[in-house]
Amino acid sequence: MQQQPYESPGTHATDRSLRVLVVDDDPTVAEVVAGYLDRAGYLVDRADDGPTALARAASHRPDLVVLDLMLPGMDGLEVCRRIRDRAPVPVIMLTARGDEDDRILGLEVGADDYVTKPFSPRELVLRVESVLRRSGPAAGHRLGAAGLTLDPAARRATRNGAELALTLREFDLLCFFLRNPGRAFSREDLMREVWGWDFGDLSTVTVHIRRLRGKVETDQARPRLIQTVWGVGYRFDPAAEEN
């Protein structure tokens, strides 16, 4: 990865109130990524293996984790699982280019985003800023339908009174559906509206739909709330659950 002259890509945490944990066993990658994040205004911790990452996350809870998939001692998928079990911390996974199965596995275990190597450090900072911006308090009134209740400001979701353990993107996706019931959206639409991307790997949307169905549907094999509209995409239909 070639280091580039730093130019701030956007709004950043000038008060250093936001902590990012960078986990990568390649010292060059870790140093460059940490340097860019530091100059963007983040407080940066580093770890070079899985067990150290878990210990750092436990002692100083990060606001976001940049996590390499291939790590000594414990792979990034297991680290992501354990971090997500402790708290809803956003995770950006670093994967090798072309490893689509690994990227999908990362999303399946709860990663909110991924960046493929080699990557531009400035692009990674933009992704960090985007994920953190979406993980902050959101404006809007409480939303509800078909036994689901979402509080955007508190980022809290329940189904029939029971708390839902949603990742950042799962929460945003469900919030978007609740605000737009009965309308069909393509995967490109959802990627643009929920992720804020004009292009990207559409399997990201597919994986998150599958994960979200597993948490809100009575029968994931026969989804009624989040329906597939063949040739188009997906539609949220609360009336189908109520009938």
Coordinates of C-alpha atoms in Angstrom, one line a residue:
M1 CA 0.0 0.0 0.0
Q2 CA 1.5 3.3 -1.1
Q3 CA 1.3 6.1 1.4
Q4 CA -0.2 9.3 0.0
P5 CA -0.1 12.9 1.1
Y6 CA -2.8 13.4 3.6
E7 CA -5.8 15.5 2.7
S8 CA -8.8 15.5 5.1
P9 CA -11.6 13.7 3.3
G10 CA -14.4 15.2 5.3
T11 CA -15.8 16.0 8.7
H12 CA -13.7 14.5 11.4
A13 CA -13.5 14.1 15.2
T14 CA -11.4 17.1 16.1
D15 CA -12.1 16.7 19.8
R16 CA -10.6 13.2 19.7
S17 CA -13.6 11.8 21.5
L18 CA -14.0 8.9 19.1
R19 CA -11.7 5.9 19.5
V20 CA -10.8 3.5 16.6
L21 CA -9.1 0.2 17.2
V22 CA -6.9 -0.9 14.2
V23 CA -6.2 -4.6 14.1
D24 CA -3.7 -5.8 11.5
D25 CA -0.6 -7.9 11.8
D26 CA 1.1 -6.1 8.9
P27 CA 3.0 -3.3 10.7
T28 CA 3.2 -1.1 7.5
V29 CA -0.5 -1.3 6.9
A30 CA -1.3 -0.7 10.6
E31 CA 1.0 2.3 10.8
V32 CA -0.3 4.0 7.6
V33 CA -4.0 3.4 8.6
A34 CA -3.4 4.6 12.2
G35 CA -1.5 7.6 10.9
Y36 CA -4.4 8.7 8.6
L37 CA -7.0 8.1 11.3
D38 CA -4.9 10.1 13.8
R39 CA -4.5 13.0 11.4
A40 CA -8.3 12.8 10.8
G41 CA -8.8 13.5 14.5
Y42 CA -9.5 10.0 15.9
L43 CA -7.9 8.5 19.0
V44 CA -6.3 5.3 17.7
D45 CA -5.4 2.0 19.4
R46 CA -3.6 -0.8 17.7
A47 CA -3.4 -4.6 18.0
D48 CA -1.5 -7.1 15.8
D49 CA -3.4 -10.3 16.7
G50 CA -6.8 -11.5 17.7
P51 CA -6.3 -12.0 21.5
T52 CA -4.7 -8.6 21.9
A53 CA -7.5 -7.0 19.9
L54 CA -10.1 -8.5 22.3
A55 CA -8.1 -7.3 25.3
R56 CA -7.8 -3.8 24.0
A57 CA -11.5 -3.7 23.1
A58 CA -12.4 -4.8 26.6
S59 CA -10.1 -2.3 28.4
H60 CA -10.9 0.7 26.2
R61 CA -14.2 0.1 24.3
P62 CA -13.7 1.5 20.8
D63 CA -16.3 3.4 18.9
L64 CA -15.3 1.5 15.7
V65 CA -12.9 -1.4 14.8
V66 CA -10.9 -1.7 11.6
L67 CA -10.2 -5.4 11.5
D68 CA -8.1 -7.5 9.2
L69 CA -9.6 -10.8 8.3
M70 CA -6.3 -12.8 8.4
L71 CA -4.7 -12.6 11.8
P72 CA -2.4 -14.8 13.9
G73 CA -3.8 -16.5 16.9
M74 CA -7.4 -15.9 16.0
D75 CA -8.9 -14.9 12.7
G76 CA -10.8 -11.7 12.1
L77 CA -14.2 -13.5 11.8
E78 CA -13.9 -14.9 15.4
V79 CA -12.6 -11.5 16.7
C80 CA -15.7 -9.9 15.1
R81 CA -18.0 -12.4 16.6
R82 CA -16.6 -11.9 20.1
I83 CA -16.6 -8.1 19.8
R84 CA -20.2 -8.1 18.5
D85 CA -21.2 -10.4 21.4
R86 CA -20.0 -7.9 23.9
A87 CA -21.4 -4.7 22.5
P88 CA -22.8 -3.3 19.2
V89 CA -19.5 -1.8 18.1
P90 CA -19.3 -1.0 14.3
V91 CA -16.7 -3.1 12.5
I92 CA -15.0 -2.4 9.1
M93 CA -13.4 -5.6 7.8
L94 CA -10.2 -5.6 5.7
T95 CA -10.2 -8.4 3.1
A96 CA -8.0 -9.5 0.2
R97 CA -9.3 -8.5 -3.2
G98 CA -11.4 -11.2 -4.8
D99 CA -12.2 -13.2 -1.7
E100 CA -16.0 -12.8 -2.0
D101 CA -16.8 -15.7 0.2
D102 CA -14.7 -14.2 3.0
R103 CA -16.4 -10.8 2.6
I104 CA -19.8 -12.4 2.8
L105 CA -18.7 -14.3 5.9
G106 CA -17.5 -11.1 7.5
L107 CA -20.9 -9.5 6.9
E108 CA -22.7 -12.6 8.2
V109 CA -20.9 -12.4 11.5
G110 CA -21.8 -8.7 11.9
A111 CA -19.3 -6.5 10.1
D112 CA -20.9 -3.3 9.0
D113 CA -18.6 -2.6 6.1
Y114 CA -15.5 -3.9 4.3
V115 CA -12.6 -2.6 2.3
T116 CA -10.6 -4.7 0.0
K117 CA -6.8 -4.7 -0.1
P118 CA -5.0 -2.9 -1.6
F119 CA -6.9 0.2 -0.6
S120 CA -6.5 3.9 -0.4
P121 CA -6.1 5.1 3.2
R122 CA -8.2 8.1 2.4
E123 CA -11.0 5.8 1.2
L124 CA -10.8 3.9 4.5
V125 CA -11.1 7.2 6.5
L126 CA -14.2 8.1 4.4
R127 CA -15.7 4.7 5.2
V128 CA -14.9 5.2 8.9
E129 CA -16.5 8.6 8.9
S130 CA -19.6 7.2 7.1
V131 CA -20.1 4.3 9.5
L132 CA -19.6 6.5 12.6
R133 CA -21.9 9.2 11.2
R134 CA -24.7 6.6 10.8
S135 CA -24.0 5.0 14.2
G136 CA -24.6 8.3 16.0
P137 CA -27.9 9.6 17.3
A138 CA -30.5 9.9 14.6
A139 CA -33.3 12.3 14.3
G140 CA -36.9 11.3 13.9
H141 CA -39.9 10.0 15.8
R142 CA -40.4 6.4 17.0
L143 CA -41.5 4.0 14.3
G144 CA -43.7 1.0 14.6
A145 CA -45.5 -1.7 12.7
A146 CA -46.3 -5.4 12.9
G147 CA -45.0 -5.6 16.5
L148 CA -41.8 -3.8 15.7
T149 CA -40.8 -0.6 17.4
L150 CA -37.8 1.5 16.6
D151 CA -36.4 4.5 18.4
P152 CA -34.0 6.2 16.0
A153 CA -32.6 8.6 18.6
A154 CA -31.8 5.8 21.1
R155 CA -31.0 3.3 18.3
R156 CA -33.1 0.8 20.0
A157 CA -35.4 -1.8 18.4
T158 CA -37.9 -4.3 19.8
R159 CA -40.2 -6.9 18.4
N160 CA -43.3 -7.7 20.5
G161 CA -41.5 -6.0 23.5
A162 CA -38.3 -8.1 23.2
E163 CA -35.0 -6.2 22.4
L164 CA -33.5 -6.9 19.0
A165 CA -29.7 -7.2 18.7
L166 CA -29.2 -5.4 15.4
T167 CA -26.0 -4.3 13.9
L168 CA -25.6 -0.7 12.7
R169 CA -26.6 -1.5 9.1
E170 CA -29.4 -3.9 10.1
F171 CA -30.9 -1.1 12.2
D172 CA -30.6 1.4 9.4
L173 CA -32.1 -1.0 6.9
L174 CA -35.1 -1.8 9.2
C175 CA -35.6 1.9 9.9
F176 CA -35.7 2.6 6.1
F177 CA -38.2 -0.1 5.6
L178 CA -40.4 1.1 8.4
R179 CA -40.4 4.6 6.9
N180 CA -41.2 3.3 3.4
P181 CA -43.8 0.5 3.9
G182 CA -45.4 -1.1 0.8
R183 CA -42.8 0.1 -1.7
A184 CA -40.4 -2.1 -3.6
F185 CA -36.8 -1.2 -3.7
S186 CA -34.0 -2.7 -5.8
R187 CA -30.7 -3.6 -4.1
E188 CA -29.1 -0.6 -5.8
D189 CA -31.8 1.6 -4.2
L190 CA -31.1 0.1 -0.8
M191 CA -27.3 0.5 -1.2
R192 CA -27.7 4.1 -2.1
E193 CA -30.4 5.0 0.6
V194 CA -29.1 2.9 3.5
W195 CA -25.4 2.6 2.9
G196 CA -24.9 5.9 1.1
W197 CA -23.0 4.2 -1.7
D198 CA -23.6 4.9 -5.4
F199 CA -21.8 1.6 -6.3
G200 CA -20.6 -1.5 -4.5
D201 CA -21.0 -5.2 -4.1
L202 CA -24.7 -5.9 -4.1
S203 CA -24.2 -9.1 -2.1
T204 CA -23.7 -6.7 0.9
V205 CA -27.4 -5.9 0.7
T206 CA -28.4 -9.5 0.2
V207 CA -26.5 -10.7 3.3
H208 CA -28.0 -7.9 5.4
I209 CA -31.6 -8.7 4.2
R210 CA -31.0 -12.4 5.2
R211 CA -29.6 -11.4 8.6
L212 CA -32.5 -9.0 9.3
R213 CA -35.1 -11.5 8.3
G214 CA -33.6 -13.9 10.8
K215 CA -34.3 -11.4 13.5
V216 CA -37.7 -10.0 12.6
E217 CA -39.5 -12.8 10.7
T218 CA -41.6 -15.4 12.5
D219 CA -40.4 -17.9 9.9
Q220 CA -37.2 -16.9 8.0
A221 CA -37.8 -19.6 5.4
R222 CA -41.2 -18.0 4.6
P223 CA -40.7 -14.3 5.1
R224 CA -43.8 -12.2 5.3
L225 CA -42.5 -8.8 6.5
I226 CA -39.5 -8.4 4.2
Q227 CA -40.7 -9.9 0.9
T228 CA -38.7 -10.6 -2.2
V229 CA -40.2 -8.9 -5.3
W230 CA -38.8 -11.0 -8.2
G231 CA -37.1 -8.9 -10.8
V232 CA -37.1 -5.8 -8.6
G233 CA -35.7 -6.4 -5.1
Y234 CA -37.5 -6.2 -1.7
R235 CA -40.6 -4.8 -0.1
F236 CA -41.5 -4.3 3.5
D237 CA -45.2 -5.3 4.0
P238 CA -46.4 -5.0 7.6
A239 CA -49.9 -5.7 6.6
A240 CA -48.9 -9.3 5.5
E241 CA -47.8 -10.0 9.1
E242 CA -51.0 -8.5 10.6
N243 CA -53.3 -10.6 8.4

